[in-house]
């Protein structure tokens, strides 16, 4: 049995606190890479540590305790994303095809694609209001640049700039997420 886990199962608070302090921040950062929600990430990591404290005597670890808790955090992040059931009222799932080239997804599992789609929905909803309007008109309503400009009373160049910025933001965040997903599979 892992020495740290053995001590935790004996309710050694000093060992637990040291392990917690050493791993908490990196686990929150890791979880936030999946959720893009710091509060939810912190909650998940805290739940994992509570579970570890309460169940240390029944946990069977094949590799390392650190690897085990990172896997627990990842799995709880996936479960959280499934549980919140982000709705796709505007068919934004189709947006990813226009924003990110297909080759990015070649080696990505279907489960990971769903996670990425959910994150794209969250990212679009977090864009500034005007940028969100431009993105939705372009990719959901299939408006042309000139139609968007007329609808929102802005220039065509502003439409292009807003779309370019939105694409950049979404691509950057999704790329980080895909890297995290690839590292963990």
PDB file of C-alpha atoms in Angstrom:
ATOM      1  CA  UNK A   1       0.000   0.000   0.000  1.00  0.00           C
ATOM      2  CA  UNK A   2       1.141   3.537  -0.738  1.00  0.00           C
ATOM      3  CA  UNK A   3       2.848   4.990   2.368  1.00  0.00           C
ATOM      4  CA  UNK A   4       0.964   8.293   2.239  1.00  0.00           C
ATOM      5  CA  UNK A   5      -2.348   6.521   1.713  1.00  0.00           C
ATOM      6  CA  UNK A   6      -1.514   4.160   4.574  1.00  0.00           C
ATOM      7  CA  UNK A   7      -0.915   7.129   6.896  1.00  0.00           C
ATOM      8  CA  UNK A   8      -4.101   8.842   5.731  1.00  0.00           C
ATOM      9  CA  UNK A   9      -6.058   5.641   6.404  1.00  0.00           C
ATOM     10  CA  UNK A  10      -4.708   5.855   9.988  1.00  0.00           C
ATOM     11  CA  UNK A  11      -6.168   9.413  10.079  1.00  0.00           C
ATOM     12  CA  UNK A  12      -2.722  11.059  10.244  1.00  0.00           C
ATOM     13  CA  UNK A  13      -3.799  14.681   9.797  1.00  0.00           C
ATOM     14  CA  UNK A  14      -0.244  15.995   9.274  1.00  0.00           C
ATOM     15  CA  UNK A  15       0.419  13.659   6.338  1.00  0.00           C
ATOM     16  CA  UNK A  16      -2.995  14.464   4.858  1.00  0.00           C
ATOM     17  CA  UNK A  17      -2.480  18.227   5.232  1.00  0.00           C
ATOM     18  CA  UNK A  18       0.990  18.027   3.655  1.00  0.00           C
ATOM     19  CA  UNK A  19      -0.367  15.974   0.739  1.00  0.00           C
ATOM     20  CA  UNK A  20      -3.298  18.372   0.364  1.00  0.00           C
ATOM     21  CA  UNK A  21      -1.083  21.483   0.429  1.00  0.00           C
ATOM     22  CA  UNK A  22       1.332  19.972  -2.090  1.00  0.00           C
ATOM     23  CA  UNK A  23      -1.360  18.996  -4.624  1.00  0.00           C
ATOM     24  CA  UNK A  24      -4.412  21.242  -4.160  1.00  0.00           C
ATOM     25  CA  UNK A  25      -3.429  24.153  -6.446  1.00  0.00           C
ATOM     26  CA  UNK A  26      -2.223  21.985  -9.322  1.00  0.00           C
ATOM     27  CA  UNK A  27      -5.426  19.907  -9.118  1.00  0.00           C
ATOM     28  CA  UNK A  28      -7.613  23.028  -9.246  1.00  0.00           C
ATOM     29  CA  UNK A  29      -5.697  24.288 -12.297  1.00  0.00           C
ATOM     30  CA  UNK A  30      -6.048  20.844 -13.875  1.00  0.00           C
ATOM     31  CA  UNK A  31      -9.803  20.717 -13.212  1.00  0.00           C
ATOM     32  CA  UNK A  32     -10.264  24.263 -14.461  1.00  0.00           C
ATOM     33  CA  UNK A  33      -8.721  23.195 -17.770  1.00  0.00           C
ATOM     34  CA  UNK A  34     -11.788  21.010 -18.267  1.00  0.00           C
ATOM     35  CA  UNK A  35     -14.461  23.185 -16.688  1.00  0.00           C
ATOM     36  CA  UNK A  36     -13.362  26.803 -17.203  1.00  0.00           C
ATOM     37  CA  UNK A  37     -15.099  27.427 -13.900  1.00  0.00           C
ATOM     38  CA  UNK A  38     -12.807  28.061 -10.922  1.00  0.00           C
ATOM     39  CA  UNK A  39     -15.497  27.618  -8.259  1.00  0.00           C
ATOM     40  CA  UNK A  40     -16.677  24.292  -9.669  1.00  0.00           C
ATOM     41  CA  UNK A  41     -13.037  23.196 -10.042  1.00  0.00           C
ATOM     42  CA  UNK A  42     -12.316  24.010  -6.403  1.00  0.00           C
ATOM     43  CA  UNK A  43     -15.457  22.150  -5.300  1.00  0.00           C
ATOM     44  CA  UNK A  44     -14.489  19.046  -7.258  1.00  0.00           C
ATOM     45  CA  UNK A  45     -10.937  19.017  -5.883  1.00  0.00           C
ATOM     46  CA  UNK A  46     -12.199  19.489  -2.332  1.00  0.00           C
ATOM     47  CA  UNK A  47     -14.671  16.630  -2.837  1.00  0.00           C
ATOM     48  CA  UNK A  48     -11.829  14.393  -4.017  1.00  0.00           C
ATOM     49  CA  UNK A  49      -9.808  15.178  -0.901  1.00  0.00           C
ATOM     50  CA  UNK A  50     -12.815  14.566   1.350  1.00  0.00           C
ATOM     51  CA  UNK A  51     -13.365  11.243  -0.392  1.00  0.00           C
ATOM     52  CA  UNK A  52      -9.673  10.391   0.060  1.00  0.00           C
ATOM     53  CA  UNK A  53      -9.813  11.205   3.781  1.00  0.00           C
ATOM     54  CA  UNK A  54     -13.033   9.264   4.379  1.00  0.00           C
ATOM     55  CA  UNK A  55     -12.195   6.223   2.232  1.00  0.00           C
ATOM     56  CA  UNK A  56      -8.423   5.867   2.433  1.00  0.00           C
ATOM     57  CA  UNK A  57      -8.683   2.455   4.075  1.00  0.00           C
ATOM     58  CA  UNK A  58     -10.726   1.020   1.172  1.00  0.00           C
ATOM     59  CA  UNK A  59      -8.919   2.630  -1.790  1.00  0.00           C
ATOM     60  CA  UNK A  60      -6.843   0.252  -3.926  1.00  0.00           C
ATOM     61  CA  UNK A  61      -4.153   2.047  -5.945  1.00  0.00           C
ATOM     62  CA  UNK A  62      -2.309   0.381  -8.809  1.00  0.00           C
ATOM     63  CA  UNK A  63       0.080   3.239  -9.559  1.00  0.00           C
ATOM     64  CA  UNK A  64       0.721   6.374  -7.498  1.00  0.00           C
ATOM     65  CA  UNK A  65      -1.575   8.252  -5.155  1.00  0.00           C
ATOM     66  CA  UNK A  66      -0.947  11.459  -7.092  1.00  0.00           C
ATOM     67  CA  UNK A  67      -1.910   9.774 -10.388  1.00  0.00           C
ATOM     68  CA  UNK A  68      -4.965   8.311  -8.687  1.00  0.00           C
ATOM     69  CA  UNK A  69      -6.266  11.672  -7.452  1.00  0.00           C
ATOM     70  CA  UNK A  70      -5.607  13.351 -10.823  1.00  0.00           C
ATOM     71  CA  UNK A  71      -7.674  10.605 -12.459  1.00  0.00           C
ATOM     72  CA  UNK A  72     -10.411  11.073  -9.853  1.00  0.00           C
ATOM     73  CA  UNK A  73     -10.495  14.815 -10.554  1.00  0.00           C
ATOM     74  CA  UNK A  74     -10.647  14.243 -14.323  1.00  0.00           C
ATOM     75  CA  UNK A  75     -13.488  11.734 -13.979  1.00  0.00           C
ATOM     76  CA  UNK A  76     -15.436  14.017 -11.660  1.00  0.00           C
ATOM     77  CA  UNK A  77     -14.968  16.882 -14.138  1.00  0.00           C
ATOM     78  CA  UNK A  78     -16.409  14.688 -16.909  1.00  0.00           C
ATOM     79  CA  UNK A  79     -19.329  13.718 -14.675  1.00  0.00           C
ATOM     80  CA  UNK A  80     -19.921  17.359 -13.789  1.00  0.00           C
ATOM     81  CA  UNK A  81     -19.984  18.362 -17.461  1.00  0.00           C
ATOM     82  CA  UNK A  82     -22.484  15.585 -18.161  1.00  0.00           C
ATOM     83  CA  UNK A  83     -24.632  16.577 -15.179  1.00  0.00           C
ATOM     84  CA  UNK A  84     -25.006  20.238 -16.090  1.00  0.00           C
ATOM     85  CA  UNK A  85     -26.406  19.254 -19.487  1.00  0.00           C
ATOM     86  CA  UNK A  86     -25.646  22.483 -21.274  1.00  0.00           C
ATOM     87  CA  UNK A  87     -28.472  22.996 -23.724  1.00  0.00           C
ATOM     88  CA  UNK A  88     -27.792  23.716 -27.351  1.00  0.00           C
ATOM     89  CA  UNK A  89     -30.696  26.061 -28.075  1.00  0.00           C
ATOM     90  CA  UNK A  90     -28.905  27.776 -30.936  1.00  0.00           C
ATOM     91  CA  UNK A  91     -27.326  24.674 -32.464  1.00  0.00           C
ATOM     92  CA  UNK A  92     -23.925  26.003 -31.460  1.00  0.00           C
ATOM     93  CA  UNK A  93     -22.463  22.526 -31.728  1.00  0.00           C
ATOM     94  CA  UNK A  94     -22.254  23.123 -35.444  1.00  0.00           C
ATOM     95  CA  UNK A  95     -20.212  26.228 -34.731  1.00  0.00           C
ATOM     96  CA  UNK A  96     -17.105  24.179 -33.923  1.00  0.00           C
ATOM     97  CA  UNK A  97     -16.917  22.915 -37.500  1.00  0.00           C
ATOM     98  CA  UNK A  98     -16.598  26.489 -38.707  1.00  0.00           C
ATOM     99  CA  UNK A  99     -14.239  27.598 -35.954  1.00  0.00           C
ATOM    100  CA  UNK A 100     -11.810  24.724 -35.628  1.00  0.00           C
ATOM    101  CA  UNK A 101     -10.470  22.661 -38.478  1.00  0.00           C
ATOM    102  CA  UNK A 102     -11.320  18.975 -38.529  1.00  0.00           C
ATOM    103  CA  UNK A 103      -7.710  17.764 -38.216  1.00  0.00           C
ATOM    104  CA  UNK A 104      -7.663  18.989 -34.615  1.00  0.00           C
ATOM    105  CA  UNK A 105     -10.295  16.362 -33.833  1.00  0.00           C
ATOM    106  CA  UNK A 106      -8.758  13.430 -35.738  1.00  0.00           C
ATOM    107  CA  UNK A 107      -7.302  11.797 -32.645  1.00  0.00           C
ATOM    108  CA  UNK A 108     -10.000  12.927 -30.227  1.00  0.00           C
ATOM    109  CA  UNK A 109     -12.528  10.436 -28.840  1.00  0.00           C
ATOM    110  CA  UNK A 110     -16.273  11.027 -29.121  1.00  0.00           C
ATOM    111  CA  UNK A 111     -16.501  11.615 -25.357  1.00  0.00           C
ATOM    112  CA  UNK A 112     -13.789  14.269 -25.582  1.00  0.00           C
ATOM    113  CA  UNK A 113     -15.502  15.896 -28.580  1.00  0.00           C
ATOM    114  CA  UNK A 114     -18.676  16.244 -26.484  1.00  0.00           C
ATOM    115  CA  UNK A 115     -16.660  17.885 -23.721  1.00  0.00           C
ATOM    116  CA  UNK A 116     -15.127  20.293 -26.249  1.00  0.00           C
ATOM    117  CA  UNK A 117     -18.588  21.092 -27.665  1.00  0.00           C
ATOM    118  CA  UNK A 118     -19.889  21.875 -24.181  1.00  0.00           C
ATOM    119  CA  UNK A 119     -16.912  24.131 -23.568  1.00  0.00           C
ATOM    120  CA  UNK A 120     -17.457  25.951 -26.882  1.00  0.00           C
ATOM    121  CA  UNK A 121     -21.024  26.645 -25.777  1.00  0.00           C
ATOM    122  CA  UNK A 122     -19.785  28.030 -22.469  1.00  0.00           C
ATOM    123  CA  UNK A 123     -17.073  30.087 -24.160  1.00  0.00           C
ATOM    124  CA  UNK A 124     -19.528  31.635 -26.650  1.00  0.00           C
ATOM    125  CA  UNK A 125     -21.885  32.523 -23.798  1.00  0.00           C
ATOM    126  CA  UNK A 126     -18.994  34.275 -22.012  1.00  0.00           C
ATOM    127  CA  UNK A 127     -17.991  36.421 -24.989  1.00  0.00           C
ATOM    128  CA  UNK A 128     -18.801  40.124 -24.838  1.00  0.00           C
ATOM    129  CA  UNK A 129     -22.414  40.749 -25.842  1.00  0.00           C
ATOM    130  CA  UNK A 130     -21.698  42.343 -29.230  1.00  0.00           C
ATOM    131  CA  UNK A 131     -19.191  39.626 -30.149  1.00  0.00           C
ATOM    132  CA  UNK A 132     -21.732  36.988 -29.126  1.00  0.00           C
ATOM    133  CA  UNK A 133     -24.354  38.593 -31.378  1.00  0.00           C
ATOM    134  CA  UNK A 134     -21.972  38.636 -34.337  1.00  0.00           C
ATOM    135  CA  UNK A 135     -20.975  34.991 -33.799  1.00  0.00           C
ATOM    136  CA  UNK A 136     -24.575  33.807 -33.481  1.00  0.00           C
ATOM    137  CA  UNK A 137     -25.751  35.759 -36.533  1.00  0.00           C
ATOM    138  CA  UNK A 138     -22.851  34.431 -38.610  1.00  0.00           C
ATOM    139  CA  UNK A 139     -22.805  30.786 -37.561  1.00  0.00           C
ATOM    140  CA  UNK A 140     -26.380  30.134 -36.466  1.00  0.00           C
ATOM    141  CA  UNK A 141     -28.410  32.373 -38.738  1.00  0.00           C
ATOM    142  CA  UNK A 142     -25.902  32.119 -41.611  1.00  0.00           C
ATOM    143  CA  UNK A 143     -25.918  35.867 -42.166  1.00  0.00           C
ATOM    144  CA  UNK A 144     -23.370  37.330 -44.551  1.00  0.00           C
ATOM    145  CA  UNK A 145     -20.944  39.916 -43.196  1.00  0.00           C
ATOM    146  CA  UNK A 146     -22.914  42.739 -44.852  1.00  0.00           C
ATOM    147  CA  UNK A 147     -26.188  41.474 -43.364  1.00  0.00           C
ATOM    148  CA  UNK A 148     -24.679  41.323 -39.877  1.00  0.00           C
ATOM    149  CA  UNK A 149     -23.290  44.833 -40.292  1.00  0.00           C
ATOM    150  CA  UNK A 150     -26.704  46.146 -41.341  1.00  0.00           C
ATOM    151  CA  UNK A 151     -28.559  44.249 -38.584  1.00  0.00           C
ATOM    152  CA  UNK A 152     -26.254  45.503 -35.823  1.00  0.00           C
ATOM    153  CA  UNK A 153     -25.566  48.904 -37.374  1.00  0.00           C
ATOM    154  CA  UNK A 154     -21.793  48.365 -37.485  1.00  0.00           C
ATOM    155  CA  UNK A 155     -19.241  48.267 -40.284  1.00  0.00           C
ATOM    156  CA  UNK A 156     -18.312  45.104 -42.185  1.00  0.00           C
ATOM    157  CA  UNK A 157     -14.758  45.531 -40.869  1.00  0.00           C
ATOM    158  CA  UNK A 158     -16.097  45.506 -37.304  1.00  0.00           C
ATOM    159  CA  UNK A 159     -17.960  42.268 -38.078  1.00  0.00           C
ATOM    160  CA  UNK A 160     -14.758  40.708 -39.425  1.00  0.00           C
ATOM    161  CA  UNK A 161     -12.755  41.905 -36.418  1.00  0.00           C
ATOM    162  CA  UNK A 162     -15.335  40.568 -33.948  1.00  0.00           C
ATOM    163  CA  UNK A 163     -15.402  37.169 -35.676  1.00  0.00           C
ATOM    164  CA  UNK A 164     -11.620  36.992 -35.786  1.00  0.00           C
ATOM    165  CA  UNK A 165     -11.362  37.788 -32.067  1.00  0.00           C
ATOM    166  CA  UNK A 166     -14.096  35.283 -31.183  1.00  0.00           C
ATOM    167  CA  UNK A 167     -12.429  32.567 -33.239  1.00  0.00           C
ATOM    168  CA  UNK A 168      -9.107  33.291 -31.575  1.00  0.00           C
ATOM    169  CA  UNK A 169     -10.583  33.130 -28.067  1.00  0.00           C
ATOM    170  CA  UNK A 170     -12.477  29.928 -28.739  1.00  0.00           C
ATOM    171  CA  UNK A 171      -9.574  28.247 -30.545  1.00  0.00           C
ATOM    172  CA  UNK A 172      -7.098  29.123 -27.777  1.00  0.00           C
ATOM    173  CA  UNK A 173      -9.334  27.748 -25.035  1.00  0.00           C
ATOM    174  CA  UNK A 174     -10.281  24.615 -26.965  1.00  0.00           C
ATOM    175  CA  UNK A 175      -6.645  23.927 -27.882  1.00  0.00           C
ATOM    176  CA  UNK A 176      -5.687  23.988 -24.200  1.00  0.00           C
ATOM    177  CA  UNK A 177      -8.585  21.659 -23.418  1.00  0.00           C
ATOM    178  CA  UNK A 178      -7.613  19.243 -26.204  1.00  0.00           C
ATOM    179  CA  UNK A 179      -4.027  19.152 -24.967  1.00  0.00           C
ATOM    180  CA  UNK A 180      -5.251  18.308 -21.466  1.00  0.00           C
ATOM    181  CA  UNK A 181      -7.525  15.603 -22.822  1.00  0.00           C
ATOM    182  CA  UNK A 182      -4.738  14.083 -24.952  1.00  0.00           C
ATOM    183  CA  UNK A 183      -2.298  14.062 -22.022  1.00  0.00           C
ATOM    184  CA  UNK A 184      -4.799  12.131 -19.939  1.00  0.00           C
ATOM    185  CA  UNK A 185      -5.627   9.395 -22.451  1.00  0.00           C
TER     186      UNK A 185
END
